[in-house]
Short mmCIF file of C-alpha atoms in Angstrom, two decimals:
data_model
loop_
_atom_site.label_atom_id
_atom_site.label_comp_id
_atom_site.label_asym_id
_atom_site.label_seq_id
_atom_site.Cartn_x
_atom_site.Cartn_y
_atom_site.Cartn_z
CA UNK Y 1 101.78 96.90 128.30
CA UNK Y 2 103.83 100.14 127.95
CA UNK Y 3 107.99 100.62 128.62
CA UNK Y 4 109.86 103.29 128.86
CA UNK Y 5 108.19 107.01 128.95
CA UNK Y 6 104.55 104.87 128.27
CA UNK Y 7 105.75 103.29 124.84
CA UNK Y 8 104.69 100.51 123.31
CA UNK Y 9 106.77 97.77 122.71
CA UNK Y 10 107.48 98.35 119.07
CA UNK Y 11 107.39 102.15 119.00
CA UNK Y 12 109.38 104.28 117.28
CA UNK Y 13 110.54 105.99 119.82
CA UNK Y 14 112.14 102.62 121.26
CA UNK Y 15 113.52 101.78 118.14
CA UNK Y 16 115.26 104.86 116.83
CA UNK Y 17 117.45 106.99 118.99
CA UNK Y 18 115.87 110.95 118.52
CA UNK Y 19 117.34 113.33 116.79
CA UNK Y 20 120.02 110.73 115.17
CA UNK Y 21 121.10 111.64 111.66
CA UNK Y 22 120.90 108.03 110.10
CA UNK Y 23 123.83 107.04 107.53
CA UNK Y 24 120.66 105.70 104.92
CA UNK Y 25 118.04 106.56 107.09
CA UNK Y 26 115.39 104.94 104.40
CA UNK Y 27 117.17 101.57 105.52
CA UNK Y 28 117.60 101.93 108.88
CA UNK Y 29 114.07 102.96 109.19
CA UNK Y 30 112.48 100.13 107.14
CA UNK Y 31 114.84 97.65 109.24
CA UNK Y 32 113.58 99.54 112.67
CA UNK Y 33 110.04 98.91 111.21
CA UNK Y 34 110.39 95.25 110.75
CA UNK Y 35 112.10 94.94 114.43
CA UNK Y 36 109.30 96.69 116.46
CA UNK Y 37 106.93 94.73 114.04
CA UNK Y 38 108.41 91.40 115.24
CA UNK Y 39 108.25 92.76 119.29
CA UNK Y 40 104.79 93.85 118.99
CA UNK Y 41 103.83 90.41 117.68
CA UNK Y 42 106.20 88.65 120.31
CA UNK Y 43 105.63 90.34 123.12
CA UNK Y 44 101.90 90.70 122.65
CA UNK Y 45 100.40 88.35 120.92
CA UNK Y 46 103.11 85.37 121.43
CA UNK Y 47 103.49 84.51 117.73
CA UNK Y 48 105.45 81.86 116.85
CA UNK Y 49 109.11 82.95 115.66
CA UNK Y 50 108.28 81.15 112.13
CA UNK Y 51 105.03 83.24 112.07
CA UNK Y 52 106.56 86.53 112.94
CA UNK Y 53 109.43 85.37 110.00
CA UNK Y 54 107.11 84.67 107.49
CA UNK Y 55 105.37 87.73 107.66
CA UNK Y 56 108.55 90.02 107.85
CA UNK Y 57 109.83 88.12 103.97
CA UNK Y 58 106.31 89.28 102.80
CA UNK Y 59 106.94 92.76 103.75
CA UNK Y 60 110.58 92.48 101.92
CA UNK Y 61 109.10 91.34 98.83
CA UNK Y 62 106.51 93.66 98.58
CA UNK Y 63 109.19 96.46 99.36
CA UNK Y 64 111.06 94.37 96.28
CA UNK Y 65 108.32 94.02 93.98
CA UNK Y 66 107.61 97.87 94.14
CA UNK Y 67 110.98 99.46 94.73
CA UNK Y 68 109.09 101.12 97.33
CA UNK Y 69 109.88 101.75 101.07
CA UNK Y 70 106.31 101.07 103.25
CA UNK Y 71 105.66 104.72 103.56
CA UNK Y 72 105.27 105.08 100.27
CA UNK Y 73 102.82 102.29 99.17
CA UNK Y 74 99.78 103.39 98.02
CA UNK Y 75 96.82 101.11 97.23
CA UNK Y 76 97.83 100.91 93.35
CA UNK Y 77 100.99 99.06 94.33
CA UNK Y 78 99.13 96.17 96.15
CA UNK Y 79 97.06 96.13 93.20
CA UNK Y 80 99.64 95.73 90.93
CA UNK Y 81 101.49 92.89 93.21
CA UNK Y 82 98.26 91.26 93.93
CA UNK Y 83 97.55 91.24 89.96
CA UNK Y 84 101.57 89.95 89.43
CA UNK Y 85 100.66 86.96 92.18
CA UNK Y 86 97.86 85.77 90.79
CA UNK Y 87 98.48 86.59 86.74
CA UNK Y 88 101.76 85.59 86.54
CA UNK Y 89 102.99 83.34 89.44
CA UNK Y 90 99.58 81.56 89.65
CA UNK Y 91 99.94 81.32 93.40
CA UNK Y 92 97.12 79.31 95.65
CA UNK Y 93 94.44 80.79 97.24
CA UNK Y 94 95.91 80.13 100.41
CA UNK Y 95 99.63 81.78 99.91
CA UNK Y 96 98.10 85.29 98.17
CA UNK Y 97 95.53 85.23 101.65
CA UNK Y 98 98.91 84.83 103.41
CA UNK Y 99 100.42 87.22 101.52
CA UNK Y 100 97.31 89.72 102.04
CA UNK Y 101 97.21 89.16 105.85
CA UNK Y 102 100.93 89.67 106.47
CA UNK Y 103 100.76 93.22 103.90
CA UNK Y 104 97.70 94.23 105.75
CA UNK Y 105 98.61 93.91 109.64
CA UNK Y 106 101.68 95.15 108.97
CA UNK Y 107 100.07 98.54 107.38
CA UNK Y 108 97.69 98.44 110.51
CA UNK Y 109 101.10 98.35 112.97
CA UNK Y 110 102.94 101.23 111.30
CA UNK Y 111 99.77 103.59 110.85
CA UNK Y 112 98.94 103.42 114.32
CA UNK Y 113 98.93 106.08 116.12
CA UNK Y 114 100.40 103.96 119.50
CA UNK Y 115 103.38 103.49 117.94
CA UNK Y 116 104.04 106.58 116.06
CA UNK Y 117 105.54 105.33 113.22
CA UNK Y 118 103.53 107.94 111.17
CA UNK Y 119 105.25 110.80 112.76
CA UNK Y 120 108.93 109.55 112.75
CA UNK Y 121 108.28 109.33 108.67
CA UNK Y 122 106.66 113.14 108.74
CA UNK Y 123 109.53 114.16 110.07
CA UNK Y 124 112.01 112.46 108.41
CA UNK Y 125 110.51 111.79 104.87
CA UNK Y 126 107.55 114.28 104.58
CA UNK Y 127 105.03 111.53 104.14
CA UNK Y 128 103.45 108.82 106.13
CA UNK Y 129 102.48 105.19 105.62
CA UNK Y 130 98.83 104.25 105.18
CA UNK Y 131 96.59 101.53 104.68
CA UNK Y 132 97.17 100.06 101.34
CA UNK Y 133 94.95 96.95 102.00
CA UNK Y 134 90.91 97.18 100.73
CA UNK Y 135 88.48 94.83 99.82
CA UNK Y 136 88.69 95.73 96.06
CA UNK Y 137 92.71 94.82 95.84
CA UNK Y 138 92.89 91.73 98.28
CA UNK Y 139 89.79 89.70 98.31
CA UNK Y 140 88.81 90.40 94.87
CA UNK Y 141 91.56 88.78 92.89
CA UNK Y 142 91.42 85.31 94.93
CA UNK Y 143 88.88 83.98 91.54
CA UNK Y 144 90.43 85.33 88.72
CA UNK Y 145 92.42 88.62 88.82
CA UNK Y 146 89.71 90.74 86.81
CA UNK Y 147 90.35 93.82 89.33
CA UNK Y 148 87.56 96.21 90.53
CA UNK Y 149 84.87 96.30 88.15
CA UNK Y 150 85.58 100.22 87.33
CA UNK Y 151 89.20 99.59 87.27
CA UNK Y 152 89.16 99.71 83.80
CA UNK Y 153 91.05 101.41 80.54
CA UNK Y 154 90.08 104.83 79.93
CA UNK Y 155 88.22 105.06 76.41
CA UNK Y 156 89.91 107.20 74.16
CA UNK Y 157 86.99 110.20 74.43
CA UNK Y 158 87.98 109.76 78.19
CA UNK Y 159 91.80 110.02 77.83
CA UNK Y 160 90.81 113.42 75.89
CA UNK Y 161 88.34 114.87 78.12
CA UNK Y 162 91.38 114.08 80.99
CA UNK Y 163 93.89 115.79 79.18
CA UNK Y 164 91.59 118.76 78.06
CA UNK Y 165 90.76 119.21 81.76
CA UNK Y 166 94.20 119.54 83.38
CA UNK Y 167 95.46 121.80 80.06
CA UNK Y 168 92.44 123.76 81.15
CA UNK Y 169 93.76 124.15 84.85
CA UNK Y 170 97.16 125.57 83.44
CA UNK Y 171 95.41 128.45 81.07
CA UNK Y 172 93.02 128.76 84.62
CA UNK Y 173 95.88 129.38 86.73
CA UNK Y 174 97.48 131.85 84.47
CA UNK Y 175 94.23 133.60 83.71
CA UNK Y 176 93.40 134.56 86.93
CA UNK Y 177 97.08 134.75 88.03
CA UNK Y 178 96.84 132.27 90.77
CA UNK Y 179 99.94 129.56 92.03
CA UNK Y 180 100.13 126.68 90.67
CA UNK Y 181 100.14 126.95 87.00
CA UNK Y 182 104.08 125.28 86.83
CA UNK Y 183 102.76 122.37 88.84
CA UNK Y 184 99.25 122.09 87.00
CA UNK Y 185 101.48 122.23 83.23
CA UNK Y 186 103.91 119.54 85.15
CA UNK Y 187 101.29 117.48 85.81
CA UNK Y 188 99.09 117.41 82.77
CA UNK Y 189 102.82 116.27 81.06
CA UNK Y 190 102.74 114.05 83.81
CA UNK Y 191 99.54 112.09 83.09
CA UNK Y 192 100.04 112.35 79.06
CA UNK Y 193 103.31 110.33 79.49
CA UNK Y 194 102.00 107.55 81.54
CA UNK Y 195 99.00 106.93 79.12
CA UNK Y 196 101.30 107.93 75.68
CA UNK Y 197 104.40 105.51 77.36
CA UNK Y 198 102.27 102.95 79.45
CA UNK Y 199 104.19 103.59 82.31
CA UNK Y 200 103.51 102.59 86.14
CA UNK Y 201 103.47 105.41 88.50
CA UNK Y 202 106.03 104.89 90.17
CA UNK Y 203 108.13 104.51 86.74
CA UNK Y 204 106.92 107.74 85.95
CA UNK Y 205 107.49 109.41 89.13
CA UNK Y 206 111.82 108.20 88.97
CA UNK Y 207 112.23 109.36 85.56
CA UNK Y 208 115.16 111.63 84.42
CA UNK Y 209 115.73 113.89 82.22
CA UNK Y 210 118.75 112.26 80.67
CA UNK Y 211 116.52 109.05 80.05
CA UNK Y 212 115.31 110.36 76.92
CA UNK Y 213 117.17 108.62 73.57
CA UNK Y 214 117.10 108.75 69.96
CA UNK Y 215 115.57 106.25 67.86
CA UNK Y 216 117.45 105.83 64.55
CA UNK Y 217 114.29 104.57 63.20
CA UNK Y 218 112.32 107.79 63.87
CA UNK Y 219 114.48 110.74 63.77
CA UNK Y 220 111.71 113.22 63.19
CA UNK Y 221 111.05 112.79 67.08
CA UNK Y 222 114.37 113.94 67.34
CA UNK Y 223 116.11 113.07 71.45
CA UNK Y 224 112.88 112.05 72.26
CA UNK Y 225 112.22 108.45 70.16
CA UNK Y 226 113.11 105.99 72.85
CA UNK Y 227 112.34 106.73 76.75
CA UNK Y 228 114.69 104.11 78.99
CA UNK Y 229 112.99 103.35 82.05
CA UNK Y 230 115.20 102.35 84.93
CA UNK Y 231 113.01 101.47 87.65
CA UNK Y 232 110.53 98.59 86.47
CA UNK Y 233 108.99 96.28 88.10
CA UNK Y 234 111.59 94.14 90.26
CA UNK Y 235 111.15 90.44 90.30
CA UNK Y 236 111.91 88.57 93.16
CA UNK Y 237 115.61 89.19 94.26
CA UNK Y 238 116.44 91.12 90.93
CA UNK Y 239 117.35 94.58 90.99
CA UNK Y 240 114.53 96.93 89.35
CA UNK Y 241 113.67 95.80 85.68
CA UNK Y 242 114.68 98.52 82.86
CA UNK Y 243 113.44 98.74 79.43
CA UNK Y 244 113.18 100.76 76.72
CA UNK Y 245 110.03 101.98 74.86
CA UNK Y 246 109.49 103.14 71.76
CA UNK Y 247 107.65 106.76 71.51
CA UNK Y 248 104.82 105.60 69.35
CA UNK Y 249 102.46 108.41 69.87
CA UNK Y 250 104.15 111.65 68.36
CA UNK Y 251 101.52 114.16 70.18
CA UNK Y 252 103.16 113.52 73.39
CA UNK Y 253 106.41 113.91 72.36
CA UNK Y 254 105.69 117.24 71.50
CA UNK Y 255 104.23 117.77 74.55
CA UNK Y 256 107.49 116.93 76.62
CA UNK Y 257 109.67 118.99 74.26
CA UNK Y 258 107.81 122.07 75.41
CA UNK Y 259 107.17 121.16 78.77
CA UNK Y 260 111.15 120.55 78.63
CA UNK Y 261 112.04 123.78 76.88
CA UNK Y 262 109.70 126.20 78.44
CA UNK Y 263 108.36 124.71 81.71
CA UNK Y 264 111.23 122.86 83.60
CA UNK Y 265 113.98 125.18 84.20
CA UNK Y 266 111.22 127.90 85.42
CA UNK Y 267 111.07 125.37 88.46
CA UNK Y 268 115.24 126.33 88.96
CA UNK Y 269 116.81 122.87 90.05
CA UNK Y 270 118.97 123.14 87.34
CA UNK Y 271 121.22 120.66 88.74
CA UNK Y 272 118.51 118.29 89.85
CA UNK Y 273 118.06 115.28 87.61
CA UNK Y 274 114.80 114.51 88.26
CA UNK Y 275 112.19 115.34 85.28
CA UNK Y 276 109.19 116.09 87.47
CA UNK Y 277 110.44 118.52 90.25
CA UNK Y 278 108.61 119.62 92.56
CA UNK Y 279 108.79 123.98 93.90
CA UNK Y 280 110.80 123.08 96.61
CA UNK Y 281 113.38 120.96 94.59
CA UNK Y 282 112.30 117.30 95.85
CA UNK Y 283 111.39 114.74 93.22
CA UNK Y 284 107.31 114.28 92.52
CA UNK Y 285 106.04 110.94 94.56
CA UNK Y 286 103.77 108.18 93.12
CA UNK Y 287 101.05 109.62 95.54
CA UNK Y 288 100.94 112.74 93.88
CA UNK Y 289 100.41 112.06 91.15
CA UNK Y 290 97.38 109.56 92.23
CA UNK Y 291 96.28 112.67 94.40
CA UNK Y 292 96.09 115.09 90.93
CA UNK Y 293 94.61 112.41 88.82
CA UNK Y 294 92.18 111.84 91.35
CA UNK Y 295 90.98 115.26 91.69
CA UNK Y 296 90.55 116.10 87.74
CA UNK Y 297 88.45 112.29 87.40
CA UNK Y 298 86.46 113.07 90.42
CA UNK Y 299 85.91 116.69 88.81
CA UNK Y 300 84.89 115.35 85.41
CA UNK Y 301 82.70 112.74 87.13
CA UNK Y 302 84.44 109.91 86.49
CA UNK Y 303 84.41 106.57 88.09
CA UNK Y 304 85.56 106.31 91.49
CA UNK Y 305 88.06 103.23 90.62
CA UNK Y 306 89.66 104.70 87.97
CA UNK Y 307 93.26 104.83 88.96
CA UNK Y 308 96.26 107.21 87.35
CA UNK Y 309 96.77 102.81 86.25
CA UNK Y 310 93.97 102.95 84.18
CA UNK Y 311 96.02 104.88 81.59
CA UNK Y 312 98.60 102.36 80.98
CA UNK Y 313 96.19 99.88 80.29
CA UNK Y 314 94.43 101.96 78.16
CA UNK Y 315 97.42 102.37 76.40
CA UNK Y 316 97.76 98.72 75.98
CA UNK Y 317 94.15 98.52 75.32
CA UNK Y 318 94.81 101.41 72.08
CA UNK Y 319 97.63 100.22 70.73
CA UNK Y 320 95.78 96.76 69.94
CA UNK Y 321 92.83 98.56 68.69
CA UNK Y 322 95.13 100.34 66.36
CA UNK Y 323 96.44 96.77 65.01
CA UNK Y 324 99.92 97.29 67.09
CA UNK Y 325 101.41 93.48 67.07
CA UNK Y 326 101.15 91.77 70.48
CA UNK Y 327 104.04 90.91 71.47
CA UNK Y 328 105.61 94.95 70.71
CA UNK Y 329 102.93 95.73 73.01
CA UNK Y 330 104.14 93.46 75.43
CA UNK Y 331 107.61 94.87 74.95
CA UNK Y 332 106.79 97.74 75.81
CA UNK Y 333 104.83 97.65 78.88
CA UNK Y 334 107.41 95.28 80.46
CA UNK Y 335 105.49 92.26 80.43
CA UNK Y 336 106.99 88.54 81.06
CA UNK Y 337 104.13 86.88 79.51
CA UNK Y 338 101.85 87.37 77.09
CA UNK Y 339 98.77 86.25 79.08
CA UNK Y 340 99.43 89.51 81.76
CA UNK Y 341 99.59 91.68 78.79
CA UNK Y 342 96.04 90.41 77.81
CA UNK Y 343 94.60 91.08 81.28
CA UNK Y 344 95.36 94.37 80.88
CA UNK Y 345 93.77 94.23 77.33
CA UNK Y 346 89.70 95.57 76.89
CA UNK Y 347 89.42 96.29 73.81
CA UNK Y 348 85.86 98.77 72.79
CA UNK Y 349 82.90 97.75 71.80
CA UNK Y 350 83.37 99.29 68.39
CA UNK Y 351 86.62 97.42 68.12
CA UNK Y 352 84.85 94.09 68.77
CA UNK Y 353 82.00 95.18 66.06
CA UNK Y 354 84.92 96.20 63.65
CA UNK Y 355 86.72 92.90 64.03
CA UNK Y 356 82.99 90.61 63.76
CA UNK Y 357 82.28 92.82 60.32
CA UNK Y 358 85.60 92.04 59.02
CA UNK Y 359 85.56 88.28 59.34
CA UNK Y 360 81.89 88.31 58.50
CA UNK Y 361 82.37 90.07 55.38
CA UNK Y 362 85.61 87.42 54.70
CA UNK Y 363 83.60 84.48 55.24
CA UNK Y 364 80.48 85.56 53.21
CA UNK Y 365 83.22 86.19 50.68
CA UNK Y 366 84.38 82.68 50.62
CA UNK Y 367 80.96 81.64 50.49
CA UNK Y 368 80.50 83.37 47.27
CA UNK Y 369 83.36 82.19 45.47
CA UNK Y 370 82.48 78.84 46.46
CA UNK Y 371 78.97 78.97 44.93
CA UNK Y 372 80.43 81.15 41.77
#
């Protein structure tokens, strides 16, 4: 049934006054989100007041576990909290299908076009929510959290051909004296720290320059050793995890020294602290830098699944190729426990042939001295 000027009950327009300049308009909006959320459910489908409750602390802990307001969520991040449910809270079957139904309607509610929720965040934020709940991130991890099939770590010759591709773009752009080539060198830096760091999106996206340390133990990096990241993974009613990780891949070091020194202050934004500016002085969003990766995999024919994700566990996935110990690994991804760190662990085939030679080779060795 419609109110006022043929809104719905839970509209935006009924919720915030137009043209109001909000004090922390990202709060006042998420709480004006949550309100028309709980009179659209009230009014029109007579939920319980528990119900309606119950729903609205899922939506606060998924804006907790991300660090995320709602019109910023992209699929990755229900991924990721559907992943941290099941891997490391070992939740039932019936709480994550909770969990998934509240994260879901509420997506439907905000992206409607009835209750232009969309629009107040164009104009306001210069995004819009979406849809963040699929089959492939909900359903799928009720068994055993194994993710999509081609949600996998990229294999080394992969990580190569992706970096060779958007390097390419930059020496395009220049070449044929297009736009873009800032952005396209930002970028490729971009996607070379989150595999060379193992960093989330997200982590990425909120990094500063000033984040970058020294590491007494390596001072042939120089001010890049150690990269503190202040915007981790929250747990639940904690204030975003930091850490500090250890530059353990001296390539991309180099590769953020120039991109520091030659690339960043042609953007201007002196003053800005962000590291990844965009031309217009804002701060590069999580979604961008899904949107880039997706357009150089779906250019080099990659699989569909394959998420910007994908390159922190393949850095996981490297490192314990390369003989890295465990729990370091674990250290530096951020991991609680050991047995999330292994989920995101897939090692090659020619590790696993490596590994069976080796203790083949030791036990025919035994054998030998046993019979000499």
């Amino acid at each position: 049934m419609g109110t006022r000027d043929g809104e719905q009950p839970g509209s935006a327009r009924l919720e915030l006054v137009d043209g109001l300049a909000l004090l922390h308009a990202e709060d006042a909006v998420l709480e004006a989100m949550l309100s028309g959320w709980e009179k659209q459910q009230r009014g029109g489908r007579r939920l319980l007041q528990s119900t309606v409750d119950a729903r609205q602390n899922r939506v606060r802990r998924l804006v907790e576990f991300t660090n995320e307001y709602p019109w910023q969520w992209t699929a990755s991040h229900m991924d990721e909290w559907m992943a941290h449910l099941v891997g490391e809270r070992r939740l039932e079957k019936s709480t994550i299908l909770n969990y998934q139904g509240s994260i879901r309607l509420f997506c439907d509610y905000i992206t409607s076009p009835h209750y232009r929720w969309s629009e107040e965040c164009e104009t306001r934020f210069s995004t819009h929510p979406v849809q963040i709940c699929h089959e492939w991130n909900t359903t799928a991890h009720l068994a055993d959290y194994e993710g999509r099939p081609g949600r996998r770590p990229l294999t080394r010759e992969e990580c190569q051909a992706l970096f060779d591709y958007a390097d390419e773009q930059v020496e395009r752009a220049i070449r044929l004296k297009r736009k873009g080539a800032l952005t396209a060198y930002r970028d490729a830096t971009v996607l070379k720290v989150i595999y060379a760091w193992g960093l989330r999106s997200n982590e990425t996206s909120k990094l500063d320059r000033s984040d970058w340390y020294r590491n007494p133990n390596a001072p042939e990096l120089g001010k890049l050793g150690m990269l503190h990241v202040r915007y981790g993974k929250r747990s639940r009613g904690s204030p975003p995890k930091r850490r500090m990780v250890a530059t353990v891949m001296p390539w991309a070091a180099e590769a953020v020294e120039d991109y520091l020194l030659n690339v960043r202050p042609r953007f201007g934004f002196e003053d800005h602290p962000a590291m990844w500016v965009t031309e217009r002085g804002g701060r590069l969003r999580t979604r961008e830098i899904e949107e880039r990766f997706a357009t150089y995999r779906d250019a080099l024919g990659m699989d569909s699944d394959l998420t910007p994700h994908c390159l922190r566990h393949s850095h996981v996935t490297h490192l314990v190729e390369d003989g890295t110990d465990p729990k370091f690994v674990q250290e530096q991804v951020g991991h609680r426990f050991a047995s999330t760190t292994a989920i995101y662990t897939n090692v090659s085939g020619d590790f696993m042939n490596t590994m069976l030679r080796k203790h083949l080779d030791r036990g025919l060795k035994s054998d030998e001295e046993e019979l000499g």
